[in-house]
Short mmCIF file of C-alpha atoms in Angstrom, two decimals:
data_model
loop_
_atom_site.label_atom_id
_atom_site.label_comp_id
_atom_site.label_asym_id
_atom_site.label_seq_id
_atom_site.Cartn_x
_atom_site.Cartn_y
_atom_site.Cartn_z
CA MET A 1 85.07 90.69 96.37
CA ASN A 2 84.19 88.27 99.64
CA GLU A 3 83.75 88.79 103.61
CA ILE A 4 86.52 87.20 104.36
CA ASN A 5 88.84 89.90 102.16
CA LEU A 6 87.20 92.40 104.06
CA ILE A 7 87.92 90.61 107.49
CA ALA A 8 91.22 90.26 106.03
CA ALA A 9 91.86 93.72 105.47
CA PHE A 10 90.64 94.87 108.80
CA LEU A 11 93.19 92.09 111.22
CA ILE A 12 95.97 92.84 108.56
CA GLY A 13 95.60 96.71 109.83
CA LEU A 14 95.02 95.83 113.30
CA ALA A 15 98.06 93.63 113.10
CA GLY A 16 100.04 95.70 111.09
CA SER A 17 99.87 98.92 113.19
CA VAL A 18 101.79 97.77 116.12
CA HIS A 19 104.55 98.20 113.91
CA CYS A 20 104.07 101.37 112.64
CA ILE A 21 103.44 103.12 115.62
CA GLY A 22 107.24 104.00 115.30
CA MET A 23 106.57 106.07 112.29
CA CYS A 24 102.57 106.88 112.84
CA GLY A 25 102.79 107.18 116.62
CA GLY A 26 104.86 110.37 117.13
CA VAL A 27 102.31 112.12 114.32
CA MET A 28 99.98 111.22 116.55
CA SER A 29 101.36 112.42 119.64
CA ALA A 30 101.71 115.48 118.29
CA PHE A 31 98.71 116.77 116.47
CA THR A 32 97.25 116.25 119.80
CA PHE A 33 98.80 118.35 121.60
CA ALA A 34 98.54 120.34 118.40
CA ALA A 35 95.01 120.28 118.80
CA PRO A 36 93.46 123.99 120.20
CA LYS A 37 93.14 123.45 124.89
CA ASP A 38 90.05 123.97 125.03
CA ALA A 39 88.73 121.86 122.28
CA ASN A 40 87.49 118.10 122.68
CA LYS A 41 90.60 116.18 121.76
CA HIS A 42 88.31 112.83 120.63
CA HIS A 43 86.40 114.69 117.96
CA PHE A 44 89.96 115.90 116.66
CA VAL A 45 91.38 112.54 116.88
CA LEU A 46 88.66 111.22 115.24
CA SER A 47 88.55 113.79 112.72
CA TYR A 48 92.04 113.14 111.75
CA ASN A 49 91.53 109.61 111.63
CA VAL A 50 88.53 110.04 109.34
CA GLY A 51 90.94 111.94 106.76
CA ARG A 52 93.23 109.69 107.17
CA ILE A 53 91.28 106.47 106.03
CA LEU A 54 89.44 108.61 103.50
CA SER A 55 92.65 108.77 101.73
CA TYR A 56 93.42 105.04 102.20
CA SER A 57 89.82 104.54 100.45
CA MET A 58 90.28 106.82 97.51
CA ILE A 59 93.55 104.90 96.60
CA GLY A 60 92.38 101.69 97.35
CA ALA A 61 89.58 102.94 94.91
CA ALA A 62 92.06 104.13 92.24
CA THR A 63 94.28 100.86 92.19
CA GLY A 64 90.49 98.64 92.07
CA TYR A 65 90.09 101.21 88.68
CA ILE A 66 93.21 100.16 87.20
CA GLY A 67 92.55 96.29 88.03
CA THR A 68 89.40 96.14 86.05
CA ILE A 69 91.23 97.91 83.22
CA VAL A 70 93.64 95.67 83.27
CA SER A 71 91.42 93.14 83.07
CA SER A 72 89.47 94.37 80.79
CA ALA A 73 92.57 95.44 78.26
CA THR A 74 92.80 91.79 78.20
CA ASN A 75 89.26 90.62 77.81
CA THR A 76 89.29 88.16 80.32
CA LYS A 77 90.09 88.27 84.00
CA ILE A 78 93.61 88.39 84.80
CA PRO A 79 94.85 85.01 87.24
CA ILE A 80 97.95 87.12 87.56
CA LEU A 81 95.80 89.89 90.06
CA ASP A 82 94.61 87.47 92.05
CA TYR A 83 98.04 85.47 91.97
CA ILE A 84 99.26 89.38 93.33
CA SER A 85 96.52 89.77 95.82
CA ILE A 86 97.17 85.82 97.24
CA THR A 87 101.12 86.13 97.15
CA PHE A 88 100.92 89.78 99.21
CA LEU A 89 98.27 88.00 102.04
CA VAL A 90 101.70 85.79 102.17
CA LEU A 91 104.22 88.61 102.24
CA LEU A 92 101.98 90.17 104.75
CA ALA A 93 101.56 87.43 106.60
CA LEU A 94 105.27 87.11 106.90
CA TYR A 95 105.49 90.38 107.84
CA ILE A 96 102.86 91.02 110.64
CA SER A 97 104.61 87.64 112.18
CA ASP A 98 108.35 89.20 111.83
CA ILE A 99 109.89 86.04 110.20
CA TRP A 100 110.14 88.52 106.88
CA LYS A 101 110.36 91.66 106.75
CA GLY A 102 111.53 92.64 102.93
CA LEU A 103 107.79 94.37 102.48
CA SER A 104 109.37 97.53 104.55
CA VAL A 105 110.92 98.02 100.92
CA LEU A 106 108.27 99.49 99.51
CA GLU A 107 108.37 102.47 101.76
CA GLN A 108 111.53 103.91 100.50
CA LEU A 109 109.56 103.81 96.65
CA GLY A 110 107.09 106.06 97.68
CA SER A 111 109.08 108.75 100.12
CA HIS A 112 109.85 110.41 96.88
CA VAL A 113 106.20 111.04 96.27
CA TRP A 114 105.65 112.14 100.03
CA LYS A 115 108.70 114.43 99.97
CA ARG A 116 106.32 116.54 98.06
CA ILE A 117 103.33 116.09 99.49
CA GLN A 118 104.61 116.60 102.80
CA PRO A 119 104.78 120.57 102.88
CA LEU A 120 101.15 121.06 102.35
CA SER A 121 100.24 119.88 105.54
CA LYS A 122 101.55 122.94 107.04
CA LEU A 123 98.93 124.55 105.70
CA PHE A 124 96.70 122.54 108.54
CA ILE A 125 99.28 123.90 111.90
CA PRO A 126 97.95 124.74 113.62
CA VAL A 127 95.09 122.65 113.64
CA LYS A 128 92.27 125.11 114.51
CA ASN A 129 89.25 123.45 114.32
CA LEU A 130 88.07 119.74 112.65
CA LYS A 131 88.55 120.67 109.32
CA TYR A 132 92.12 121.09 109.61
CA ALA A 133 92.35 117.85 111.74
CA PHE A 134 90.56 116.52 108.77
CA MET A 135 92.80 117.85 106.22
CA TYR A 136 95.89 116.98 108.12
CA GLY A 137 94.92 113.16 108.45
CA MET A 138 93.88 113.50 104.54
CA ILE A 139 97.84 114.20 104.16
CA TRP A 140 99.07 112.35 106.36
CA GLY A 141 97.08 109.21 104.70
CA TYR A 142 99.85 109.11 102.03
CA LEU A 143 103.07 108.32 104.46
CA PRO A 144 105.47 106.12 103.02
CA CYS A 145 103.99 102.53 104.62
CA GLY A 146 105.16 98.94 103.48
CA LEU A 147 101.99 97.69 104.96
CA VAL A 148 99.28 100.61 103.23
CA TYR A 149 101.46 99.40 100.06
CA SER A 150 101.08 96.30 100.48
CA ALA A 151 96.99 96.71 101.12
CA LEU A 152 97.00 98.71 98.09
CA THR A 153 98.54 95.87 96.05
CA TRP A 154 96.03 93.35 96.88
CA SER A 155 93.64 96.17 96.08
CA LEU A 156 94.23 95.78 92.80
CA ALA A 157 92.53 92.43 92.31
CA SER A 158 89.56 93.48 94.31
CA GLY A 159 87.12 93.55 90.91
CA GLY A 160 86.39 97.41 90.84
CA ALA A 161 86.98 101.04 92.26
CA ILE A 162 84.06 100.54 95.03
CA LYS A 163 85.46 97.63 96.43
CA GLY A 164 88.66 98.97 96.07
CA ALA A 165 87.88 101.39 98.36
CA MET A 166 86.08 99.50 100.85
CA LEU A 167 89.14 97.19 101.19
CA MET A 168 91.36 99.85 102.17
CA ALA A 169 88.74 100.89 104.33
CA ALA A 170 88.52 98.24 106.21
CA PHE A 171 92.43 98.37 106.61
CA GLY A 172 92.48 101.56 107.39
CA LEU A 173 89.65 100.43 110.52
CA GLY A 174 92.15 98.09 111.62
CA THR A 175 94.65 100.51 112.28
CA LEU A 176 92.58 102.75 114.67
CA PRO A 177 93.07 100.70 117.87
CA SER A 178 96.49 101.32 118.05
CA LEU A 179 96.93 105.20 117.13
CA ILE A 180 93.45 105.93 119.26
CA ALA A 181 94.89 103.91 122.09
CA ILE A 182 97.93 106.18 121.68
CA SER A 183 96.50 109.53 120.95
CA VAL A 184 94.15 108.98 124.46
CA GLY A 185 97.42 107.66 126.71
CA ALA A 186 95.76 104.09 126.52
CA ASN A 187 98.85 102.20 126.26
CA SER A 188 98.40 99.71 128.28
CA LEU A 189 96.17 97.74 124.85
CA LEU A 190 99.18 97.89 123.05
CA PRO A 191 101.08 95.10 124.82
CA LEU A 192 98.08 93.03 123.92
CA MET A 193 98.57 93.86 120.37
CA GLN A 194 101.56 93.59 119.92
CA HIS A 195 102.08 89.96 121.61
CA LYS A 196 103.48 87.35 119.31
CA VAL A 197 100.84 85.22 119.86
CA THR A 198 97.86 88.07 118.88
CA ARG A 199 100.30 88.76 115.15
CA ASN A 200 100.85 84.85 115.25
CA LEU A 201 97.24 84.27 114.92
CA VAL A 202 96.82 87.11 112.86
CA ALA A 203 99.48 85.92 110.46
CA LEU A 204 97.44 82.65 110.36
CA PHE A 205 94.37 83.76 109.46
CA LEU A 206 96.20 85.39 106.45
CA MET A 207 97.64 82.22 105.58
CA LEU A 208 94.13 80.10 105.41
CA SER A 209 92.65 83.57 103.73
CA ALA A 210 95.38 83.01 100.58
CA VAL A 211 94.49 79.22 100.93
CA PHE A 212 90.88 79.90 100.53
CA LEU A 213 91.46 82.57 97.70
CA ILE A 214 93.50 79.77 95.65
CA PHE A 215 90.42 77.07 96.19
CA THR A 216 87.41 79.81 94.95
#
């Protein structure tokens, strides 16, 4: 995995997160109000998002490790994993640019698992302290999201557990601006991130990244 993959992962999270505001934005807003009135809400929001991104990284480590096992099993570097990586970069570009939204189907696949995990979040409501905020974020990091699942599929070809974790951490960091903007009421930043030109520029970068990976 090289730097261009980390940049691409960050941009996927940055541009793609505006599509998830409808799903995650409500959770973020509700969480902010659930924090203690006398607490520094910014600290709670940060703790929540650290937990969420850690969940992404943990799953990324698992998928990256699975990718290496599959590669080792065939005693060679499997081109199909690279092809999957490239394919999902293209599909993510189409998703972010609103040309094709087929990746949303992946959310349905994870909904069954989410039904078993989501009740655990009630253990940390009300959000009494930063530890509760962190754990709440970790649980909601498993919320079904086609964008997250696509990035995870991409991490299969990352080259190992650590690289898979790094890839998903970069993706998670990219989602921060949108969600933090909602939590602190800085909604004026969202139009810029949602603008068609912004999304298309990110989509173009992803397409170019896919081409780069084909010839490297």
